[in-house]
Amino acid sequence: MIKQFFFAIGLLAFTFFSIATAESLYVHSAILEFYQDPGQSTQADSYHYFPDGLLVVQDGHVKKAGNYSTLKSDLPPNAKIVNYPNGLIIPGFIDTHIHYPQVDMIAADNGGQLLDWLNQYTFPFEKKMKDKQYSEDTAHFFIDELLRNGTTTANVFAAVYPQSIDALFTAAEQKHMRIITGLDMADRNVPAYLIQKPEVAIAQSEELIQKWHEKLGTRLIYSIEFRFAITTTPAFFKQIEALKQRYPTVHVHTHISESKAEVTLTKQLFHVKNYLDVYQHYNLLGPNTLLAHGIWLTTPELQEMSKTKTPVSFCPTSNLFLGSGLFNLAKVTSNQVTVGLGTDVGAGTSFSLLQTLNEAFKVLQLQQQHLTGLRGFYLATLGGARALNLEDKLGNFAPGKEADFVVLNSEGATPLLKRRLLYANTLEEKLFVLMMLGDDRTVMATYVNGKLVYQS
Ligand code: GUN
Ligand code: ZN
């Protein structure tokens, strides 16, 4: 009874406090948002474009987005409006696959491909994350770099040390960002310093889940991460499967079919016909799972991913850098598999999803496929939200969604862009030029949960 009384008082105080602090933000600029994949539906109903728009945000959530001329009559008399006359507001970029321990070894040239690159550069740098101070410094740099590039949500691979997860979640929480991460797990085919005892890694993961997953007042999501099949024994997979069953709302994040050598070795180690069979066998597929790369997935594997609603991350800068292969977007989407974009830093060579789109376009050109500007911006926003199973919260400006957004300089952030954009007459042309020539310099401002967190 007493408990109920205090709960009621608490709720009243909370409600009063929320009303008293109700914060509104009005942003006046061009606005673009997607509702469908323009590559898979008739273009006209896939997006909303308001050349002179108003975005209304209340308490960190979208209230409305529309034409300024229609919405201006709803503005309160003393409304403080933020104007970006040369801007284009889009939902925050979503990076569906990136490694934060790899920021200090991005652009490492070993002359080899995935497996050599991992051994020579990646593993020694991940060892550095054991140092709490180094993890914290890296986490702060990493979060700032995401925001500078207009990325407001990321699905992040961390390291095998719990302190690396604490560091990243802490840095993200300070900006009130929606970040997904978890303990990276491996028990074979990595150097001794990265090998974990499965029981220890599972116990540490469980502790981290209880500490961070959907922690009240935050936007943090825990993800069960194992590097890939090669670095996980069947006995460890059994424990990972049980962990996922104990915590069904946590996410799962790993790699699949990135390089041919990896696919061959996986089939040898697990005696399977297809790579995906390994993850399927341990019940690790589903909409909360993100599989990175998937360059060499076969049609039966894609059909199984479609059936289980398991998405994939397309990481073009990484795939070209490591010479892994060309991601077949047409094949993947015609099999109804959801696709998001990933930078995959540090095999990826840029934090910028605009630069990532530039390379995506070229990867598809080499396969006689065409990526339009409209579809590119869909992939970097709503496509990412869908791939991370966050479409109910992110990806466009539907009322009630979390107000993460970016203001791009649509008149040209560089001398070349300024000149070139003078000759871009349609929205489609403008978007195409921005995705081919744009980068971090194109991001004028980044807002997270309705708050300005970066300004160029
Ligand atoms: N496969 C397993 N680990 C990794 C990694 O760190 N980067 C990439 N690109 N692929 C991987
Ligand atoms: Zn990766």
Tab-separated table of C-alpha atoms and ligand atoms in Angstrom:
chain	number	residue	atom	x	y	z
A	1	MET	CA	0.000	0.000	0.000
A	2	ILE	CA	2.756	2.426	1.052
A	3	LYS	CA	4.765	1.358	-1.986
A	4	GLN	CA	1.774	2.123	-4.239
A	5	PHE	CA	1.349	5.538	-2.610
A	6	PHE	CA	4.976	6.490	-3.271
A	7	PHE	CA	4.732	5.134	-6.807
A	8	ALA	CA	1.663	7.365	-7.462
A	9	ILE	CA	3.450	10.420	-6.002
A	10	GLY	CA	6.500	9.638	-8.132
A	11	LEU	CA	4.397	9.321	-11.255
A	12	LEU	CA	2.651	12.644	-10.554
A	13	ALA	CA	5.973	14.392	-9.997
A	14	PHE	CA	7.358	12.856	-13.173
A	15	THR	CA	4.313	13.955	-15.206
A	16	PHE	CA	4.500	17.484	-13.781
A	17	PHE	CA	8.228	17.655	-14.455
A	18	SER	CA	7.737	16.425	-18.038
A	19	ILE	CA	5.077	19.047	-18.777
A	20	ALA	CA	7.035	21.789	-17.081
A	21	THR	CA	10.107	20.942	-19.153
A	22	ALA	CA	8.309	20.186	-22.433
A	23	GLU	CA	10.824	21.397	-24.946
A	24	SER	CA	9.908	22.293	-28.493
A	25	LEU	CA	12.211	22.828	-31.412
A	26	TYR	CA	11.194	24.241	-34.797
A	27	VAL	CA	13.564	23.774	-37.695
A	28	HIS	CA	12.889	25.540	-40.979
A	29	SER	CA	14.653	24.098	-44.041
A	30	ALA	CA	14.142	21.694	-46.936
A	31	ILE	CA	13.216	18.229	-45.613
A	32	LEU	CA	13.541	14.778	-47.140
A	33	GLU	CA	12.398	11.479	-45.609
A	34	PHE	CA	11.602	7.986	-46.855
A	35	TYR	CA	8.696	5.636	-46.301
A	36	GLN	CA	9.655	2.849	-48.727
A	37	ASP	CA	12.657	1.659	-50.713
A	38	PRO	CA	12.571	3.728	-53.946
A	39	GLY	CA	14.283	0.771	-55.649
A	40	GLN	CA	11.365	-1.481	-54.850
A	41	SER	CA	8.258	0.685	-54.975
A	42	THR	CA	6.901	3.395	-57.240
A	43	GLN	CA	9.095	6.385	-56.520
A	44	ALA	CA	6.340	8.893	-55.800
A	45	ASP	CA	5.065	7.124	-52.673
A	46	SER	CA	8.471	6.158	-51.314
A	47	TYR	CA	9.461	9.580	-49.966
A	48	HIS	CA	8.282	12.998	-48.799
A	49	TYR	CA	10.144	16.079	-49.943
A	50	PHE	CA	9.301	19.521	-48.601
A	51	PRO	CA	11.475	22.110	-50.418
A	52	ASP	CA	10.409	24.692	-47.827
A	53	GLY	CA	9.685	22.565	-44.785
A	54	LEU	CA	9.250	22.732	-41.044
A	55	LEU	CA	10.258	20.018	-38.602
A	56	VAL	CA	8.563	20.250	-35.225
A	57	VAL	CA	10.217	18.374	-32.368
A	58	GLN	CA	8.885	17.996	-28.866
A	59	ASP	CA	10.716	16.377	-25.975
A	60	GLY	CA	13.178	14.708	-28.285
A	61	HIS	CA	10.532	13.216	-30.540
A	62	VAL	CA	9.114	14.231	-33.898
A	63	LYS	CA	5.783	15.991	-33.629
A	64	LYS	CA	5.342	16.868	-37.288
A	65	ALA	CA	7.189	17.408	-40.543
A	66	GLY	CA	5.609	19.205	-43.464
A	67	ASN	CA	5.391	22.309	-45.616
A	68	TYR	CA	6.328	25.478	-43.757
A	69	SER	CA	3.401	27.360	-45.297
A	70	THR	CA	0.927	24.770	-43.957
A	71	LEU	CA	2.448	24.337	-40.509
A	72	LYS	CA	3.371	27.942	-39.710
A	73	SER	CA	-0.160	28.718	-38.493
A	74	ASP	CA	0.372	26.134	-35.681
A	75	LEU	CA	3.483	27.898	-34.397
A	76	PRO	CA	3.144	29.478	-30.949
A	77	PRO	CA	3.588	33.292	-31.010
A	78	ASN	CA	7.038	33.223	-29.379
A	79	ALA	CA	8.321	30.150	-31.205
A	80	LYS	CA	12.079	30.223	-31.677
A	81	ILE	CA	12.755	28.917	-35.139
A	82	VAL	CA	16.125	27.587	-36.273
A	83	ASN	CA	16.601	28.397	-39.965
A	84	TYR	CA	18.868	26.598	-42.398
A	85	PRO	CA	18.174	28.387	-45.707
A	86	ASN	CA	20.856	26.369	-47.557
A	87	GLY	CA	20.129	23.128	-45.741
A	88	LEU	CA	18.515	19.783	-46.373
A	89	ILE	CA	17.215	18.012	-43.280
A	90	ILE	CA	17.259	14.242	-43.434
A	91	PRO	CA	16.913	11.606	-40.705
A	92	GLY	CA	20.252	10.825	-39.031
A	93	PHE	CA	22.464	8.396	-40.906
A	94	ILE	CA	22.433	4.827	-39.596
A	95	ASP	CA	25.639	2.788	-39.775
A	96	THR	CA	24.661	-0.866	-39.478
A	97	HIS	CA	28.207	-2.229	-39.125
A	98	ILE	CA	31.347	-0.590	-37.726
A	99	HIS	CA	34.218	-1.574	-35.373
A	100	TYR	CA	35.222	0.941	-32.746
A	101	PRO	CA	38.540	-0.712	-31.730
A	102	GLN	CA	39.713	-0.237	-35.301
A	103	VAL	CA	39.783	3.575	-35.521
A	104	ASP	CA	43.540	3.688	-34.939
A	105	MET	CA	44.338	1.149	-37.672
A	106	ILE	CA	41.989	2.358	-40.412
A	107	ALA	CA	43.837	2.419	-43.752
A	108	ALA	CA	46.358	-0.243	-42.752
A	109	ASP	CA	48.009	-1.672	-45.837
A	110	ASN	CA	49.116	-5.259	-45.440
A	111	GLY	CA	48.874	-6.094	-49.117
A	112	GLY	CA	46.660	-9.084	-48.286
A	113	GLN	CA	42.982	-9.791	-47.833
A	114	LEU	CA	40.639	-10.337	-44.883
A	115	LEU	CA	42.341	-13.149	-42.961
A	116	ASP	CA	45.859	-11.676	-43.263
A	117	TRP	CA	44.619	-8.192	-42.457
A	118	LEU	CA	42.904	-9.493	-39.300
A	119	ASN	CA	46.050	-11.238	-38.104
A	120	GLN	CA	48.493	-8.500	-38.945
A	121	TYR	CA	46.623	-5.369	-37.853
A	122	THR	CA	43.206	-5.944	-36.341
A	123	PHE	CA	43.965	-8.343	-33.518
A	124	PRO	CA	46.967	-6.427	-32.094
A	125	PHE	CA	44.901	-3.217	-32.040
A	126	GLU	CA	41.991	-4.925	-30.310
A	127	LYS	CA	44.388	-5.987	-27.566
A	128	LYS	CA	44.962	-2.295	-26.787
A	129	MET	CA	41.329	-2.045	-25.657
A	130	LYS	CA	42.261	-3.954	-22.490
A	131	ASP	CA	43.519	-0.637	-21.199
A	132	LYS	CA	40.536	1.183	-19.696
A	133	GLN	CA	41.922	4.644	-20.419
A	134	TYR	CA	42.633	3.762	-24.044
A	135	SER	CA	39.093	2.325	-24.429
A	136	GLU	CA	37.591	5.497	-22.999
A	137	ASP	CA	39.653	7.829	-25.183
A	138	THR	CA	38.823	5.766	-28.258
A	139	ALA	CA	35.123	5.636	-27.384
A	140	HIS	CA	34.866	9.435	-27.063
A	141	PHE	CA	36.721	10.008	-30.307
A	142	PHE	CA	34.575	7.387	-32.031
A	143	ILE	CA	31.246	8.899	-30.904
A	144	ASP	CA	32.364	12.416	-31.902
A	145	GLU	CA	33.510	11.166	-35.292
A	146	LEU	CA	30.156	9.467	-35.924
A	147	LEU	CA	28.305	12.694	-35.102
A	148	ARG	CA	30.654	14.839	-37.219
A	149	ASN	CA	29.728	12.580	-40.129
A	150	GLY	CA	25.994	12.815	-39.424
A	151	THR	CA	25.696	9.272	-38.079
A	152	THR	CA	23.304	9.219	-35.154
A	153	THR	CA	22.868	5.458	-34.716
A	154	ALA	CA	25.467	2.745	-35.134
A	155	ASN	CA	25.653	-1.006	-34.671
A	156	VAL	CA	29.135	-1.333	-33.269
A	157	PHE	CA	31.589	-4.187	-32.844
A	158	ALA	CA	33.625	-3.688	-29.667
A	159	ALA	CA	36.423	-5.831	-28.204
A	160	VAL	CA	36.686	-8.920	-25.981
A	161	TYR	CA	37.120	-6.817	-22.812
A	162	PRO	CA	34.056	-5.719	-20.785
A	163	GLN	CA	35.657	-2.325	-20.112
A	164	SER	CA	35.472	-1.595	-23.853
A	165	ILE	CA	31.682	-1.991	-23.704
A	166	ASP	CA	31.377	0.165	-20.590
A	167	ALA	CA	33.460	2.865	-22.287
A	168	LEU	CA	31.348	2.972	-25.453
A	169	PHE	CA	27.960	2.829	-23.745
A	170	THR	CA	29.078	5.563	-21.313
A	171	ALA	CA	30.241	7.853	-24.133
A	172	ALA	CA	27.020	7.233	-26.108
A	173	GLU	CA	24.831	7.803	-23.060
A	174	GLN	CA	26.378	11.242	-22.549
A	175	LYS	CA	25.017	12.266	-25.980
A	176	HIS	CA	21.801	10.317	-25.488
A	177	MET	CA	22.551	8.339	-28.620
A	178	ARG	CA	21.007	5.107	-29.774
A	179	ILE	CA	23.975	2.749	-29.922
A	180	ILE	CA	24.035	-1.014	-30.206
A	181	THR	CA	27.102	-2.907	-28.994
A	182	GLY	CA	28.258	-5.854	-26.914
A	183	LEU	CA	31.168	-8.022	-25.885
A	184	ASP	CA	33.014	-9.429	-28.893
A	185	MET	CA	33.467	-13.174	-28.346
A	186	ALA	CA	35.967	-15.677	-29.768
A	187	ASP	CA	37.456	-18.938	-28.513
A	188	ARG	CA	39.613	-20.126	-31.425
A	189	ASN	CA	41.630	-18.967	-34.432
A	190	VAL	CA	42.559	-15.670	-32.801
A	191	PRO	CA	45.804	-14.933	-30.896
A	192	ALA	CA	45.954	-16.271	-27.327
A	193	TYR	CA	45.401	-12.780	-25.890
A	194	LEU	CA	41.919	-12.611	-27.480
A	195	ILE	CA	40.805	-16.172	-26.629
A	196	GLN	CA	38.076	-16.355	-24.025
A	197	LYS	CA	36.745	-19.222	-21.948
A	198	PRO	CA	33.126	-19.519	-23.117
A	199	GLU	CA	31.750	-19.650	-19.542
A	200	VAL	CA	33.633	-16.448	-18.658
A	201	ALA	CA	32.538	-14.582	-21.812
A	202	ILE	CA	28.923	-15.654	-21.294
A	203	ALA	CA	28.974	-14.586	-17.620
A	204	GLN	CA	30.515	-11.216	-18.588
A	205	SER	CA	27.934	-10.770	-21.364
A	206	GLU	CA	25.122	-11.509	-18.952
A	207	GLU	CA	26.448	-8.932	-16.507
A	208	LEU	CA	26.736	-6.345	-19.297
A	209	ILE	CA	23.197	-7.105	-20.518
A	210	GLN	CA	21.818	-6.512	-17.054
A	211	LYS	CA	23.832	-3.341	-16.680
A	212	TRP	CA	23.167	-1.745	-20.068
A	213	HIS	CA	20.476	-3.327	-22.241
A	214	GLU	CA	17.597	-0.871	-22.615
A	215	LYS	CA	18.696	0.806	-19.368
A	216	LEU	CA	15.947	3.152	-18.229
A	217	GLY	CA	16.362	6.694	-19.558
A	218	THR	CA	18.900	5.621	-22.210
A	219	ARG	CA	18.671	4.484	-25.816
A	220	LEU	CA	21.247	1.728	-25.488
A	221	ILE	CA	20.805	-1.770	-26.874
A	222	TYR	CA	22.959	-4.778	-26.099
A	223	SER	CA	24.066	-7.080	-28.845
A	224	ILE	CA	25.551	-10.579	-28.619
A	225	GLU	CA	28.633	-10.372	-30.815
A	226	PHE	CA	30.856	-13.167	-31.979
A	227	ARG	CA	33.460	-12.352	-34.597
A	228	PHE	CA	32.383	-15.014	-37.128
A	229	ALA	CA	31.987	-18.770	-37.423
A	230	ILE	CA	35.710	-19.466	-37.782
A	231	THR	CA	36.531	-17.985	-34.358
A	232	THR	CA	33.714	-19.747	-32.479
A	233	THR	CA	33.712	-23.431	-31.487
A	234	PRO	CA	30.488	-25.491	-31.599
A	235	ALA	CA	30.591	-25.729	-27.787
A	236	PHE	CA	30.721	-21.913	-27.535
A	237	PHE	CA	27.896	-21.576	-30.084
A	238	LYS	CA	25.697	-23.770	-27.848
A	239	GLN	CA	26.244	-21.350	-24.966
A	240	ILE	CA	25.633	-18.326	-27.213
A	241	GLU	CA	22.363	-19.916	-28.345
A	242	ALA	CA	21.299	-20.416	-24.716
A	243	LEU	CA	22.255	-16.799	-23.881
A	244	LYS	CA	20.105	-15.499	-26.732
A	245	GLN	CA	17.213	-17.631	-25.507
A	246	ARG	CA	17.546	-16.207	-22.001
A	247	TYR	CA	17.554	-12.635	-23.377
A	248	PRO	CA	15.377	-12.673	-26.519
A	249	THR	CA	15.253	-8.867	-26.907
A	250	VAL	CA	19.014	-8.384	-27.211
A	251	HIS	CA	20.457	-8.160	-30.707
A	252	VAL	CA	22.973	-10.419	-32.455
A	253	HIS	CA	25.792	-9.083	-34.622
A	254	THR	CA	28.389	-10.996	-36.640
A	255	HIS	CA	29.997	-11.400	-40.065
A	256	ILE	CA	29.070	-13.766	-42.884
A	257	SER	CA	30.449	-14.735	-46.309
A	258	GLU	CA	32.775	-11.775	-46.661
A	259	SER	CA	35.716	-13.503	-48.335
A	260	LYS	CA	35.967	-16.708	-50.315
A	261	ALA	CA	38.711	-18.053	-48.021
A	262	GLU	CA	36.456	-17.464	-44.999
A	263	VAL	CA	33.564	-19.351	-46.635
A	264	THR	CA	35.798	-22.319	-47.510
A	265	LEU	CA	37.277	-22.529	-44.014
A	266	THR	CA	33.840	-22.261	-42.384
A	267	LYS	CA	32.494	-25.145	-44.445
A	268	GLN	CA	35.532	-27.255	-43.506
A	269	LEU	CA	35.285	-26.475	-39.810
A	270	PHE	CA	31.538	-27.085	-39.458
A	271	HIS	CA	30.941	-29.687	-42.210
A	272	VAL	CA	28.051	-27.654	-43.587
A	273	LYS	CA	26.824	-27.092	-47.118
A	274	ASN	CA	26.242	-23.372	-46.578
A	275	TYR	CA	27.789	-20.795	-44.248
A	276	LEU	CA	24.362	-19.672	-43.023
A	277	ASP	CA	23.606	-23.228	-41.817
A	278	VAL	CA	25.966	-22.605	-38.896
A	279	TYR	CA	24.049	-19.603	-37.591
A	280	GLN	CA	20.721	-21.226	-38.394
A	281	HIS	CA	21.699	-24.412	-36.535
A	282	TYR	CA	22.211	-22.377	-33.349
A	283	ASN	CA	18.965	-20.421	-33.791
A	284	LEU	CA	20.754	-17.131	-34.260
A	285	LEU	CA	18.748	-15.799	-37.221
A	286	GLY	CA	15.925	-13.254	-36.979
A	287	PRO	CA	15.075	-9.554	-37.274
A	288	ASN	CA	17.293	-8.598	-34.293
A	289	THR	CA	20.319	-10.174	-35.951
A	290	LEU	CA	22.632	-8.267	-38.298
A	291	LEU	CA	24.933	-10.176	-40.618
A	292	ALA	CA	27.707	-8.072	-42.142
A	293	HIS	CA	28.833	-8.425	-45.782
A	294	GLY	CA	27.105	-11.478	-47.288
A	295	ILE	CA	28.948	-11.065	-50.595
A	296	TRP	CA	29.083	-14.798	-51.330
A	297	LEU	CA	25.630	-15.790	-50.027
A	298	THR	CA	23.840	-18.271	-52.269
A	299	THR	CA	20.178	-18.087	-53.269
A	300	PRO	CA	19.065	-20.776	-50.737
A	301	GLU	CA	20.857	-18.816	-47.981
A	302	LEU	CA	19.144	-15.582	-49.044
A	303	GLN	CA	15.803	-17.376	-49.091
A	304	GLU	CA	16.389	-18.571	-45.538
A	305	MET	CA	17.365	-15.043	-44.472
A	306	SER	CA	14.180	-13.731	-46.031
A	307	LYS	CA	12.087	-16.400	-44.280
A	308	THR	CA	13.655	-15.578	-40.911
A	309	LYS	CA	13.672	-11.797	-41.631
A	310	THR	CA	17.444	-11.657	-41.080
A	311	PRO	CA	19.029	-8.491	-42.546
A	312	VAL	CA	22.454	-7.899	-44.062
A	313	SER	CA	24.857	-4.939	-44.039
A	314	PHE	CA	26.359	-3.754	-47.346
A	315	CYS	CA	29.870	-2.385	-46.647
A	316	PRO	CA	31.267	-1.217	-49.993
A	317	THR	CA	34.374	0.720	-48.895
A	318	SER	CA	35.529	-2.272	-46.858
A	319	ASN	CA	34.722	-4.796	-49.588
A	320	LEU	CA	36.817	-2.844	-52.083
A	321	PHE	CA	39.638	-2.130	-49.626
A	322	LEU	CA	40.068	-5.813	-48.698
A	323	GLY	CA	39.273	-7.014	-52.225
A	324	SER	CA	36.514	-9.181	-50.738
A	325	GLY	CA	34.131	-8.989	-53.706
A	326	LEU	CA	31.097	-7.147	-55.068
A	327	PHE	CA	27.883	-7.149	-53.028
A	328	ASN	CA	24.957	-8.069	-55.284
A	329	LEU	CA	22.228	-5.674	-54.154
A	330	ALA	CA	19.763	-6.730	-56.860
A	331	LYS	CA	20.056	-10.404	-55.938
A	332	VAL	CA	19.729	-9.707	-52.207
A	333	THR	CA	16.720	-7.393	-52.453
A	334	SER	CA	14.940	-9.496	-55.087
A	335	ASN	CA	15.061	-12.273	-52.479
A	336	GLN	CA	13.348	-9.867	-50.050
A	337	VAL	CA	16.281	-9.583	-47.675
A	338	THR	CA	16.509	-6.266	-45.819
A	339	VAL	CA	19.697	-4.280	-46.488
A	340	GLY	CA	21.368	-1.494	-44.515
A	341	LEU	CA	24.656	0.291	-45.174
A	342	GLY	CA	27.783	-0.236	-43.115
A	343	THR	CA	31.080	1.611	-43.109
A	344	ASP	CA	32.905	-1.346	-41.490
A	345	VAL	CA	35.654	0.982	-40.292
A	346	GLY	CA	38.602	0.049	-40.060
A	347	ALA	CA	38.458	-2.219	-43.109
A	348	GLY	CA	36.097	0.453	-44.379
A	349	THR	CA	37.932	3.622	-45.321
A	350	SER	CA	35.498	6.329	-44.197
A	351	PHE	CA	33.068	7.148	-41.389
A	352	SER	CA	30.951	9.028	-43.914
A	353	LEU	CA	27.838	7.300	-45.208
A	354	LEU	CA	27.961	9.709	-48.170
A	355	GLN	CA	31.391	8.338	-49.105
A	356	THR	CA	30.040	4.847	-48.476
A	357	LEU	CA	27.255	5.535	-50.992
A	358	ASN	CA	29.801	6.787	-53.495
A	359	GLU	CA	31.574	3.409	-53.361
A	360	ALA	CA	28.269	1.522	-53.286
A	361	PHE	CA	27.369	3.162	-56.575
A	362	LYS	CA	30.661	1.969	-58.124
A	363	VAL	CA	30.346	-1.573	-56.742
A	364	LEU	CA	26.927	-1.787	-58.390
A	365	GLN	CA	28.141	-0.195	-61.644
A	366	LEU	CA	30.619	-3.056	-61.998
A	367	GLN	CA	27.643	-5.418	-61.955
A	368	GLN	CA	25.481	-3.405	-64.373
A	369	GLN	CA	23.256	-2.297	-61.476
A	370	HIS	CA	22.228	1.285	-60.868
A	371	LEU	CA	22.010	3.039	-57.495
A	372	THR	CA	19.978	6.247	-57.730
A	373	GLY	CA	20.499	9.122	-55.316
A	374	LEU	CA	17.035	8.542	-53.900
A	375	ARG	CA	17.707	4.890	-53.166
A	376	GLY	CA	21.101	5.738	-51.720
A	377	PHE	CA	19.588	8.137	-49.171
A	378	TYR	CA	16.888	5.577	-48.352
A	379	LEU	CA	19.581	2.949	-47.612
A	380	ALA	CA	21.489	5.338	-45.352
A	381	THR	CA	18.392	6.235	-43.292
A	382	LEU	CA	15.206	4.142	-43.269
A	383	GLY	CA	17.023	1.143	-44.790
A	384	GLY	CA	19.393	1.176	-41.801
A	385	ALA	CA	16.526	1.508	-39.321
A	386	ARG	CA	14.844	-1.496	-40.899
A	387	ALA	CA	18.055	-3.524	-40.904
A	388	LEU	CA	18.478	-2.872	-37.163
A	389	ASN	CA	14.805	-3.586	-36.450
A	390	LEU	CA	14.337	-0.007	-35.249
A	391	GLU	CA	11.822	1.197	-37.819
A	392	ASP	CA	9.267	1.867	-35.081
A	393	LYS	CA	11.690	4.390	-33.534
A	394	LEU	CA	13.935	5.745	-36.295
A	395	GLY	CA	14.463	6.213	-40.011
A	396	ASN	CA	12.015	8.994	-40.935
A	397	PHE	CA	9.964	11.838	-39.432
A	398	ALA	CA	6.727	9.987	-38.725
A	399	PRO	CA	5.130	11.568	-35.614
A	400	GLY	CA	6.396	10.014	-32.385
A	401	LYS	CA	9.726	8.818	-33.757
A	402	GLU	CA	12.966	9.798	-32.032
A	403	ALA	CA	14.203	13.112	-33.396
A	404	ASP	CA	17.655	12.225	-34.712
A	405	PHE	CA	18.431	14.290	-37.793
A	406	VAL	CA	21.142	15.861	-39.884
A	407	VAL	CA	21.257	19.132	-41.760
A	408	LEU	CA	23.225	18.771	-44.989
A	409	ASN	CA	24.633	21.695	-46.915
A	410	SER	CA	22.616	21.439	-50.121
A	411	GLU	CA	24.272	24.414	-51.809
A	412	GLY	CA	27.775	22.991	-51.683
A	413	ALA	CA	30.188	22.545	-48.800
A	414	THR	CA	33.247	22.673	-51.061
A	415	PRO	CA	34.086	24.898	-54.054
A	416	LEU	CA	33.542	21.976	-56.425
A	417	LEU	CA	30.185	21.061	-54.878
A	418	LYS	CA	29.083	24.719	-55.061
A	419	ARG	CA	29.800	24.833	-58.792
A	420	ARG	CA	28.402	21.398	-59.566
A	421	LEU	CA	25.177	21.866	-57.597
A	422	LEU	CA	24.350	24.979	-59.668
A	423	TYR	CA	23.668	22.555	-62.511
A	424	ALA	CA	21.686	20.001	-60.484
A	425	ASN	CA	18.110	20.891	-61.330
A	426	THR	CA	16.064	18.141	-59.726
A	427	LEU	CA	16.034	16.581	-56.260
A	428	GLU	CA	17.277	13.309	-57.768
A	429	GLU	CA	20.259	15.039	-59.393
A	430	LYS	CA	21.088	16.948	-56.220
A	431	LEU	CA	21.055	13.789	-54.120
A	432	PHE	CA	23.233	12.004	-56.614
A	433	VAL	CA	25.832	14.777	-56.596
A	434	LEU	CA	25.764	14.900	-52.774
A	435	MET	CA	26.326	11.163	-52.490
A	436	MET	CA	29.161	11.163	-55.026
A	437	LEU	CA	30.997	14.310	-53.865
A	438	GLY	CA	29.785	14.755	-50.294
A	439	ASP	CA	31.544	13.728	-47.093
A	440	ASP	CA	31.858	14.993	-43.510
A	441	ARG	CA	32.151	18.580	-44.851
A	442	THR	CA	28.596	18.327	-46.177
A	443	VAL	CA	27.212	17.848	-42.642
A	444	MET	CA	26.300	21.287	-41.236
A	445	ALA	CA	24.601	20.105	-38.051
A	446	THR	CA	23.673	16.892	-36.265
A	447	TYR	CA	20.817	16.607	-33.776
A	448	VAL	CA	20.311	13.660	-31.425
A	449	ASN	CA	17.020	13.207	-29.625
A	450	GLY	CA	16.111	16.786	-30.518
A	451	LYS	CA	19.395	18.312	-29.254
A	452	LEU	CA	22.140	19.904	-31.319
A	453	VAL	CA	25.263	17.764	-30.771
A	454	TYR	CA	27.459	18.882	-33.672
A	455	GLN	CA	27.756	22.011	-35.770
A	456	SER	CA	30.347	22.555	-38.490
B	1	GUN	N1	35.445	-10.767	-40.096
B	1	GUN	C1	35.756	-11.117	-38.831
B	1	GUN	N2	36.269	-10.082	-38.152
B	1	GUN	C2	36.277	-9.043	-38.998
B	1	GUN	C3	36.681	-7.672	-38.882
B	1	GUN	O1	37.136	-7.207	-37.853
B	1	GUN	N3	36.517	-6.896	-39.996
B	1	GUN	C4	36.004	-7.387	-41.147
B	1	GUN	N4	35.868	-6.569	-42.192
B	1	GUN	N5	35.627	-8.654	-41.279
B	1	GUN	C5	35.758	-9.479	-40.224
B	2	ZN	ZN	33.273	-5.915	-39.818
